[in-house]
Amino acid sequence: MPWAGWICLTTEHLLWSIGKRQRHPISMTSTHSFFCWRSCQFLRGIMSNSMPMLDMCAKFQRRVLNESAFFKSKNRFTESSTLGTRFFDASWSMDIHPTFKSIISSFQQIISYYESFANVDVQPMSVENDCLLFLCYRLMSLPFQVSLSPFEETLRLSIMAYTCVRMWTLYGIPCIERLLEMLRKSLLTSLSALQSTAPDLLFWILFTGSLASKSMKSHSWFLAHLKDVADQLSLREWDRAVSLLETFFFKCRPSDEPAKELWYSTFGLDLVIVQEHQKY
């Protein structure tokens, strides 16, 4: 299928996902048409790994910055006190460019906001969806604004992959397969350094890649390296893995079957042990 067809299908899925989060169907108003147009820019950037073709208009930026609850609220949505903390307190975090770290901080807030939907009485707002798109735009533009190290580029692609599959649920979309192949190639350059200096971060990256690449060609590659790093960190139990993952961008949801299935299918011994204990 041509790229344009892939982008249209993915945008349709993206709009459905946003409508589901907002708990009502999306109608193609001028606001949603604008969102759809911006979504196409984002998906084009994934496919081509290029700078967004058009600048983010000032009116859109003002709307996001002025109206978004998580940007203007002093008491931000922090459902999980550990979510994303290792991006700021781990020794390797000192190597993250300040501009990039600022973007990560904004992602930390909005991911916490989205994850709080199931636990607090808060209604999703269309501007929050615009905010996420705005942050993705900044993330895509970053390598054209500052010089990123191989480590930072791997991290940038990982956050994009996480956003696509965990927040927009774009599993199995050709655009995402292209993004994951870029992540895999980036890891070929940074894998050794990450394994020696930041194995915890590498574990999160490979888990995200493994989760996102299900039924794709790169899935076995991500899984093989995930096993190696899990062994390095002595991670064999799901609960211990979750505890580490949740210090990055991950929240184990009550109905998080894809993540659990990935873990148990990769480290099946854990499932056997749990079943044996349940007999007594």
C-alpha positions as MATLAB code, in Angstrom:
seq = 'MPWAGWICLTTEHLLWSIGKRQRHPISMTSTHSFFCWRSCQFLRGIMSNSMPMLDMCAKFQRRVLNESAFFKSKNRFTESSTLGTRFFDASWSMDIHPTFKSIISSFQQIISYYESFANVDVQPMSVENDCLLFLCYRLMSLPFQVSLSPFEETLRLSIMAYTCVRMWTLYGIPCIERLLEMLRKSLLTSLSALQSTAPDLLFWILFTGSLASKSMKSHSWFLAHLKDVADQLSLREWDRAVSLLETFFFKCRPSDEPAKELWYSTFGLDLVIVQEHQKY';
ca = [
       0.000    0.000    0.000;
       1.390    3.499   -0.802;
       2.519    5.645    2.117;
      -0.472    7.953    1.674;
      -2.826    5.005    2.165;
      -0.989    3.883    5.290;
      -1.127    7.388    6.714;
      -4.864    7.712    6.034;
      -5.615    4.377    7.711;
      -3.441    5.229   10.689;
      -5.025    8.671   11.054;
      -8.472    7.063   11.020;
      -7.367    4.699   13.795;
      -5.845    7.620   15.684;
      -9.093    9.598   15.539;
     -11.004    6.532   16.764;
      -8.581    6.180   19.667;
      -8.965    9.848   20.600;
     -12.749    9.574   20.418;
     -12.657    6.551   22.707;
     -10.589    8.445   25.248;
     -13.018   11.363   25.112;
     -15.944    8.930   25.574;
     -17.868   10.262   22.602;
     -17.507    9.930   18.817;
     -15.410   12.477   16.991;
     -17.176   14.517   14.345;
     -15.121   16.202   11.693;
     -15.445   19.769   12.950;
     -12.844   22.332   11.923;
     -10.917   21.555   15.129;
     -10.829   17.836   14.386;
      -9.979   18.493   10.756;
      -7.013   20.493   11.991;
      -6.074   17.641   14.347;
      -6.333   15.183   11.456;
      -4.105   17.392    9.322;
      -1.523   17.646   12.107;
      -1.729   13.890   12.662;
      -0.829   13.353    9.018;
       2.212   15.582    9.549;
       3.241   13.437   12.508;
       2.782   10.167   10.627;
       4.646   11.500    7.607;
       7.516   12.374    9.936;
       7.571    8.798   11.262;
       7.678    7.320    7.774;
      10.418    9.633    6.491;
      12.275   10.414    9.755;
      12.281   14.034    8.664;
      11.491   17.469   10.005;
       7.742   18.224   10.052;
       6.940   19.779    6.683;
       5.031   22.728    8.167;
       5.706   24.807   11.251;
       3.388   24.556   14.228;
       1.210   27.649   13.969;
       1.312   30.169   16.803;
      -2.460   29.977   17.369;
      -2.291   26.223   17.966;
       0.666   26.592   20.340;
      -1.133   29.300   22.332;
      -4.245   27.135   22.635;
      -2.248   24.193   23.939;
      -0.153   26.240   26.353;
      -3.000   28.414   27.648;
      -5.852   25.923   27.858;
      -4.225   22.597   28.659;
      -4.982   21.598   32.238;
      -1.676   19.852   32.806;
       0.419   22.789   31.560;
      -1.325   25.497   33.595;
      -2.248   23.587   36.757;
       0.034   24.025   39.760;
      -1.164   20.699   41.136;
      -0.319   18.512   38.171;
      -1.727   15.058   37.554;
       0.765   12.695   39.192;
      -1.038    9.368   39.531;
       2.298    7.642   39.963;
       5.063    9.315   41.970;
       7.730    7.177   40.281;
       6.585    7.537   36.665;
       9.506    8.718   34.543;
      11.728    9.566   37.507;
      14.775    7.680   36.197;
      14.977   10.055   33.253;
      16.010   12.678   35.798;
      17.725   10.963   38.740;
      19.768    8.164   37.095;
      23.467    8.793   36.531;
      23.090    8.495   32.745;
      20.410   11.226   32.730;
      23.197   13.812   32.954;
      23.932   13.066   29.291;
      20.471   14.192   28.118;
      20.399   17.624   26.457;
      18.460   20.222   28.541;
      15.994   20.880   25.701;
      15.327   17.153   25.363;
      14.969   16.797   29.130;
      12.357   19.575   29.127;
      10.338   17.660   26.514;
      10.648   14.460   28.555;
       9.351   16.324   31.611;
       6.265   17.413   29.652;
       5.716   13.828   28.475;
       6.006   12.692   32.095;
       3.132   14.992   33.054;
       0.788   14.149   30.197;
       1.384   10.381   30.446;
       0.580   10.595   34.142;
      -2.545   12.586   33.203;
      -3.751    9.997   30.700;
      -3.017    7.097   33.042;
      -5.104    8.780   35.757;
      -8.320    8.572   33.702;
      -9.269    5.180   35.101;
      -8.667    6.175   38.708;
      -9.937    9.747   39.162;
     -13.069   11.608   38.172;
     -11.634   13.597   35.277;
     -12.936   13.904   31.742;
     -10.436   13.875   28.869;
     -10.346   17.099   26.881;
      -9.629   17.579   23.199;
      -6.921   20.080   24.081;
      -5.036   17.354   25.964;
      -4.966   15.332   22.752;
      -3.662   18.427   20.966;
      -1.069   18.729   23.712;
       0.209   15.205   23.083;
       0.407   15.936   19.369;
       2.265   19.165   20.153;
       4.828   17.251   22.231;
       5.281   14.686   19.462;
       5.894   17.549   17.047;
       8.604   18.886   19.370;
      10.119   15.414   19.646;
      10.205   15.005   15.865;
      11.772   18.444   15.390;
      14.406   17.962   18.098;
      17.246   16.389   16.018;
      16.966   19.291   13.573;
      17.330   21.827   16.394;
      20.068   20.339   18.578;
      22.805   17.780   18.014;
      21.798   14.444   19.566;
      24.167   11.664   20.568;
      23.382    8.080   19.448;
      22.127    7.447   23.007;
      19.739   10.418   22.829;
      18.490    9.478   19.372;
      17.673    5.968   20.595;
      15.809    7.469   23.547;
      13.901    9.872   21.279;
      12.703    7.056   19.017;
      11.759    4.957   22.050;
       9.501    7.685   23.451;
       7.864    8.061   20.045;
       7.261    4.300   19.912;
       5.830    4.298   23.436;
       3.461    7.151   22.569;
       2.224    5.423   19.425;
       1.466    2.040   20.979;
       0.636    2.810   24.621;
      -1.216    6.103   24.276;
      -2.617    5.939   20.746;
      -2.766    2.108   20.559;
      -1.445    2.038   17.004;
      -0.373   -1.613   17.179;
       0.442   -3.340   13.892;
       0.303   -0.206   11.716;
       2.896   -0.047    8.882;
       3.983    3.418   10.029;
       4.899    1.937   13.400;
       6.844   -0.884   11.766;
       8.916    1.776   10.014;
       9.493    3.585   13.325;
      10.565    0.368   15.079;
      13.005   -0.452   12.312;
      14.568    2.978   12.838;
      14.748    2.219   16.566;
      16.379   -1.155   15.897;
      19.015    0.423   13.629;
      19.661    3.111   16.223;
      20.198    0.435   18.863;
      22.799   -1.253   16.674;
      24.918    1.846   17.310;
      24.078    2.463   20.970;
      23.363   -1.049   22.318;
      26.804   -1.831   23.752;
      27.145    1.537   25.461;
      23.651    1.314   26.945;
      24.227   -2.239   28.171;
      27.297   -1.144   30.126;
      26.189    2.298   31.357;
      22.361    2.223   31.417;
      21.028   -1.358   31.399;
      17.869   -0.239   33.228;
      17.039    2.222   30.452;
      17.920   -0.382   27.819;
      15.501   -2.825   29.455;
      12.653   -0.303   29.135;
      13.590    0.480   25.519;
      13.700   -3.201   24.529;
      10.464   -3.973   26.384;
       8.744   -1.099   24.563;
      10.172   -2.302   21.256;
       9.109   -5.891   21.946;
       5.592   -4.821   22.898;
       5.219   -2.548   19.871;
       6.715   -4.984   17.339;
       4.369   -7.917   17.895;
       3.773   -9.755   14.579;
       6.522   -7.687   12.903;
       9.848   -8.798   11.458;
      11.846   -7.024   14.162;
       9.963   -8.684   17.049;
      12.387  -11.590   17.497;
      15.353   -9.187   17.510;
      13.859   -7.058   20.294;
      12.879  -10.143   22.305;
      16.326  -11.729   22.065;
      18.032   -8.620   23.400;
      15.308   -8.118   26.011;
      16.117  -11.568   27.415;
      19.828  -10.736   27.560;
      19.279   -7.498   29.488;
      16.697   -9.088   31.798;
      19.287  -11.746   32.671;
      21.881   -9.022   33.246;
      19.500   -7.282   35.685;
      18.307  -10.605   37.209;
      14.715   -9.790   36.262;
      12.615  -12.940   36.009;
       9.435  -12.033   37.877;
       6.722   -9.871   36.314;
       6.203   -7.769   39.465;
       9.882   -6.857   39.636;
       9.922   -5.984   35.954;
       6.870   -3.728   36.396;
       8.521   -1.947   39.324;
      11.441   -1.020   37.079;
       9.347   -0.204   34.001;
       7.139    2.165   36.002;
      10.144    4.355   36.794;
      10.239    5.087   33.060;
       7.178    5.633   30.850;
       4.988    2.660   31.697;
       1.998    2.023   33.906;
       0.674   -1.484   34.442;
      -3.066   -1.166   33.830;
      -5.679   -3.523   35.318;
      -6.465   -4.926   31.862;
      -2.897   -4.834   30.555;
      -2.982   -8.266   28.928;
      -0.624   -7.534   25.979;
       2.201   -6.560   28.328;
       1.649   -9.540   30.635;
       1.351  -11.954   27.722;
       4.608  -10.649   26.281;
       6.389  -11.220   29.583;
       4.998  -14.679   30.294;
       5.562  -15.872   26.725;
       9.175  -14.705   26.953;
       9.882  -15.823   30.516;
       7.443  -18.717   30.800;
       9.097  -20.062   33.956;
       7.448  -17.303   35.991;
       3.984  -18.430   34.928;
       4.720  -22.024   35.887;
       5.958  -20.946   39.326;
       2.852  -18.821   39.934;
       0.579  -21.712   38.920;
       2.425  -24.119   41.230;
       2.020  -21.757   44.198;
      -1.691  -21.420   43.478;
      -2.143  -25.172   44.031;
      -1.256  -24.846   47.716;
];
